[in-house]
mmCIF file of C-alpha atoms in Angstrom:
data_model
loop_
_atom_site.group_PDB
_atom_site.id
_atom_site.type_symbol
_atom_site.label_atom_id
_atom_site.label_comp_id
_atom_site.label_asym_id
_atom_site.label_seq_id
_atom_site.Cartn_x
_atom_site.Cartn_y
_atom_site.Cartn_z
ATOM 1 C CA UNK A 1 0.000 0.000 0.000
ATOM 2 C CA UNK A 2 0.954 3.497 -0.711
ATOM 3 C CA UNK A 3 -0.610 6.577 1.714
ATOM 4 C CA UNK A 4 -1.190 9.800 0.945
ATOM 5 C CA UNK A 5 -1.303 12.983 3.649
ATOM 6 C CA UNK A 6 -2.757 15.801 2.757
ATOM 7 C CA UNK A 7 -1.261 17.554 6.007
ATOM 8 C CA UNK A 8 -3.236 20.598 8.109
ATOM 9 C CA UNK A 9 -6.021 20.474 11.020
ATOM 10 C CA UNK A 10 -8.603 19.809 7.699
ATOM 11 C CA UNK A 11 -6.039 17.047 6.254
ATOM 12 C CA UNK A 12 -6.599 13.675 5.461
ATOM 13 C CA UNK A 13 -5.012 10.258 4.936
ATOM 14 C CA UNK A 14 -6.003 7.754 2.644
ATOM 15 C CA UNK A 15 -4.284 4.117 1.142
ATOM 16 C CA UNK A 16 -4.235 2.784 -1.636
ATOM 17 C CA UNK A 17 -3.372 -0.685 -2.788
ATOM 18 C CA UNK A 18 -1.629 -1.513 -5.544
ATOM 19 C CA UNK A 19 -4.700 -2.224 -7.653
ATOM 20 C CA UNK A 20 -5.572 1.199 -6.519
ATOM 21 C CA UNK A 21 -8.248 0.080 -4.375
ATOM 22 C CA UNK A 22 -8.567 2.441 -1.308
ATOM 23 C CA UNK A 23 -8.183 0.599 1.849
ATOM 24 C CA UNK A 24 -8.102 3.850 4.058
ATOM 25 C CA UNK A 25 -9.744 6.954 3.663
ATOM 26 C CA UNK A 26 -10.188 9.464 6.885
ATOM 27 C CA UNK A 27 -9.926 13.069 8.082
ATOM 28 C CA UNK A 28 -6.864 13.117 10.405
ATOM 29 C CA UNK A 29 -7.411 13.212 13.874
ATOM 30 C CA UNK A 30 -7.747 16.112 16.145
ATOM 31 C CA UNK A 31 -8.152 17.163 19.427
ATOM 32 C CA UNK A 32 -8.809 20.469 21.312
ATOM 33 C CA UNK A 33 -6.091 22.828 22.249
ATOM 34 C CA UNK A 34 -7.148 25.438 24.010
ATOM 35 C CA UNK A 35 -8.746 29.095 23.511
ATOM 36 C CA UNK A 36 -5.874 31.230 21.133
ATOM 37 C CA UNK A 37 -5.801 31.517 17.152
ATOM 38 C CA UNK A 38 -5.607 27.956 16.502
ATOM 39 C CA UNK A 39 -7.843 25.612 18.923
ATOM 40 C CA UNK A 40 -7.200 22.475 17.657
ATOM 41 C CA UNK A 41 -4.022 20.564 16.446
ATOM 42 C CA UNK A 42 -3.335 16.940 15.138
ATOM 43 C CA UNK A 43 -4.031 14.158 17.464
ATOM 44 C CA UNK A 44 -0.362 12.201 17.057
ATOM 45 C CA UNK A 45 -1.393 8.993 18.933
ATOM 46 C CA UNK A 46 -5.217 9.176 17.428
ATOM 47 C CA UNK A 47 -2.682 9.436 13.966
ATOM 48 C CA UNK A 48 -0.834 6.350 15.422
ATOM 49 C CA UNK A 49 -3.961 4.349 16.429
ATOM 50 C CA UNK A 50 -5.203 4.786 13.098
ATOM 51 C CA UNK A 51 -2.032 3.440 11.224
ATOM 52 C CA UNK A 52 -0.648 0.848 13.317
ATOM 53 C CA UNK A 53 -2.881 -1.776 12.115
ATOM 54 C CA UNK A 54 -2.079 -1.126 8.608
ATOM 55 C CA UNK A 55 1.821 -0.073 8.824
ATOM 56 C CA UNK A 56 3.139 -3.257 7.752
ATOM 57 C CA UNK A 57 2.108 -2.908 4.861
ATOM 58 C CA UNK A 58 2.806 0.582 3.906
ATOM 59 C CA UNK A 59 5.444 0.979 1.463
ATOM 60 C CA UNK A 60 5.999 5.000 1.171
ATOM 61 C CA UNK A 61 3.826 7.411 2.694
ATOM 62 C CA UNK A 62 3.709 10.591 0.049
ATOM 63 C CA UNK A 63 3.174 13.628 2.210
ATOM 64 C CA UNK A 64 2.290 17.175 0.512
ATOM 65 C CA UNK A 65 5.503 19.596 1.313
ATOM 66 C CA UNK A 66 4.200 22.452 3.663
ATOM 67 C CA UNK A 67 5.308 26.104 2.832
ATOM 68 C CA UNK A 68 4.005 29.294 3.983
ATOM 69 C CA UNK A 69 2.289 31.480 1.943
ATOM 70 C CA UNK A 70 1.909 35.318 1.081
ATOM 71 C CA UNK A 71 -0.482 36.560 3.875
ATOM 72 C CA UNK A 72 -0.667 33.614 6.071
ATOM 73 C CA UNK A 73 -0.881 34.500 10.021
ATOM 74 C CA UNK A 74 2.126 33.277 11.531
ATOM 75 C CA UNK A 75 -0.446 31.375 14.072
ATOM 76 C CA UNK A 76 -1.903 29.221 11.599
ATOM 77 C CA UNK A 77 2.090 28.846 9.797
ATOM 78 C CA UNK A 78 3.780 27.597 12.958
ATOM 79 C CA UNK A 79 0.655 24.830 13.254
ATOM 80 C CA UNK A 80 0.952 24.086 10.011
ATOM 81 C CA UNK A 81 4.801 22.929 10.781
ATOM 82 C CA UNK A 82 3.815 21.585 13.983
ATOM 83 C CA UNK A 83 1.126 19.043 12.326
ATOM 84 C CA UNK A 84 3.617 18.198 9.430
ATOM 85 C CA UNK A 85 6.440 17.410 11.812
ATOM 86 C CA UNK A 86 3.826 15.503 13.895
ATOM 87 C CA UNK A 87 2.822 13.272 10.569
ATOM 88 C CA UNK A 88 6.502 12.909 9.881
ATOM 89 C CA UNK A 89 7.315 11.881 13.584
ATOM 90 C CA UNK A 90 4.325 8.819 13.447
ATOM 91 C CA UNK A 91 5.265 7.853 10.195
ATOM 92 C CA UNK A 92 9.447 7.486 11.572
ATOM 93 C CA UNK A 93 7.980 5.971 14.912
ATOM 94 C CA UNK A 94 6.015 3.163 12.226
ATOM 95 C CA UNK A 95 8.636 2.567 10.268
ATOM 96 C CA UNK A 96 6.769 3.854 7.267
ATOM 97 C CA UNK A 97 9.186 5.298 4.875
ATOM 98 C CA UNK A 98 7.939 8.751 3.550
ATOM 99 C CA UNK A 99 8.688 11.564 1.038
ATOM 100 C CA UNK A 100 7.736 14.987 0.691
ATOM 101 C CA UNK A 101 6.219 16.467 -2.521
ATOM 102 C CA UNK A 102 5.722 19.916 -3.262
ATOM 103 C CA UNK A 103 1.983 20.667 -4.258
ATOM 104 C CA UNK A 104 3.210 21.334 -7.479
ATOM 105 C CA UNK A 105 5.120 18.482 -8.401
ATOM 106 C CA UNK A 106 1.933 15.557 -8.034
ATOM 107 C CA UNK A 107 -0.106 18.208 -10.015
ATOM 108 C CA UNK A 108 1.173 18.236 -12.414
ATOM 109 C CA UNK A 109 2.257 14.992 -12.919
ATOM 110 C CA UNK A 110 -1.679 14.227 -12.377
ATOM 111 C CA UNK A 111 -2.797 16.559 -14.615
ATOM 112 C CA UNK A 112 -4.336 19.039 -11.399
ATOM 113 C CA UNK A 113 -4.233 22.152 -12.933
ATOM 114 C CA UNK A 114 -1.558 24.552 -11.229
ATOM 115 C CA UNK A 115 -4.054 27.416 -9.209
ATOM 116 C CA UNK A 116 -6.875 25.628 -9.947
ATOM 117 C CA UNK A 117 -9.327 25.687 -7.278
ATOM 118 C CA UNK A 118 -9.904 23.105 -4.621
ATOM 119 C CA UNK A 119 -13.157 21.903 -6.129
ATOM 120 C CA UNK A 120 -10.404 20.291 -9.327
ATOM 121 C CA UNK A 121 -8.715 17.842 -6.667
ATOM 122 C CA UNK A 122 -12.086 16.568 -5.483
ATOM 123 C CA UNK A 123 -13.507 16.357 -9.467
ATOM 124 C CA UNK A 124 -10.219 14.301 -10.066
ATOM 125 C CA UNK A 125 -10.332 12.514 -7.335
ATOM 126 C CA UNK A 126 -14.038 11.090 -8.614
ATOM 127 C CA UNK A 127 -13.050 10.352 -11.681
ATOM 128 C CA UNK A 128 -10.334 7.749 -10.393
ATOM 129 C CA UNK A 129 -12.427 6.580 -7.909
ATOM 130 C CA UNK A 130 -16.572 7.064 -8.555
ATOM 131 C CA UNK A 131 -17.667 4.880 -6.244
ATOM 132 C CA UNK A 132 -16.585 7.372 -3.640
ATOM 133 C CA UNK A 133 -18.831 10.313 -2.410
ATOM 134 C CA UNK A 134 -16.271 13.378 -2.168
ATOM 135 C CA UNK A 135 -19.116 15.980 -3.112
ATOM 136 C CA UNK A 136 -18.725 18.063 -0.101
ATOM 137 C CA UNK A 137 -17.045 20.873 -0.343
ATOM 138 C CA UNK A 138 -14.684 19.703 2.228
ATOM 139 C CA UNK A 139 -13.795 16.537 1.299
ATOM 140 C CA UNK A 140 -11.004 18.165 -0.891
ATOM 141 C CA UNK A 141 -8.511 17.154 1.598
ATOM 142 C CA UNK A 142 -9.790 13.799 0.925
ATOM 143 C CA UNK A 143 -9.438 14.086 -2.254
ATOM 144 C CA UNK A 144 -6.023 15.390 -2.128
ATOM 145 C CA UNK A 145 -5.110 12.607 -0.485
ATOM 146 C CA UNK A 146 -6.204 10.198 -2.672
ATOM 147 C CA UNK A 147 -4.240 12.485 -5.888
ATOM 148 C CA UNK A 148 -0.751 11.834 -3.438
ATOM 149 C CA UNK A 149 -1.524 8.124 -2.862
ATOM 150 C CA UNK A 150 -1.880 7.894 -6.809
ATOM 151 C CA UNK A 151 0.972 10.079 -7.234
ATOM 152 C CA UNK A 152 3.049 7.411 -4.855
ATOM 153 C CA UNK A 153 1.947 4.453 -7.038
ATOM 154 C CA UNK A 154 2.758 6.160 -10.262
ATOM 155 C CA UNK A 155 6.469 7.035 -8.232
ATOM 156 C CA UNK A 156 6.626 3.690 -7.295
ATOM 157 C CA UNK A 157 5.816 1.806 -10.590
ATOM 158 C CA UNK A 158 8.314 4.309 -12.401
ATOM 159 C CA UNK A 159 11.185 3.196 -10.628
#
């Protein structure tokens, strides 16, 4: 199996098999934080929990590459880090071997167009898998998920 992370307090995780069957597919897990700018941040063991069972038979996880942005609040940057580095710290603690892909590198190499909107990940995402409901608008992360999973295989299968 390959996973995907679409990291963030919104992200999601999904696995695919080989076949590209979806084994996993799940928001990633969060608990509360207390009352500042950002009241929530990634549950690491809930993360764990959620893996463990499957880890043996992970090959890669593909994790999006994190960057800050032009008018991002340095609040929302420094969780952003935090719940990357927490992704990449389960994954190590696993044994799941991981990369990190800019956004724009499995875009393109799915054919996502680059600055499309969110609501292109999630029409992609259907066409590769329509037996899957992703037509809320926040199941993007879920599909974006799914698009680095893919991505992995394709990696994988190139090599």
């Amino acid at each position: 199996m390959i996973l995907g992370i679409d990291p963030g307090l919104t992200g999601a995780v999904a696995a695919l098999a080989s076949d590209h069957r979806v084994e996993l597919l799940e928001d990633l897990p969060t608990v509360a934080r207390g009352s500042g700018r950002v009241r929530r941040e990634l549950d690491a063991a809930g993360l764990a929990h959620l893996l463990r069972p499957i880890a043996g038979d992970v090959r890669l996880a593909v994790v999006e590459q994190v960057a800050s942005r032009p008018g991002q609040g340095v609040a929302s940057m420094f969780s952003l880090g935090h719940t990357a580095g927490a992704i990449c710290g389960v994954l190590a603690a696993l044994g799941i071997p991981l990369v990190l892909v800019p956004p724009a590198a499995w875009k393109k190499a799915l054919n996502v167009p680059t600055g499309s909107d969110k609501d292109m990940s999630r029409t992609i995402a259907a066409r590769f898998h329509p037996d899957l409901n992703l037509s809320r608008k926040r199941d993007h992360n879920m599909a974006d998920a799914l698009l680095l999973a893919r991505y992995g295989l394709t990696m994988r299968s190139a090599a």
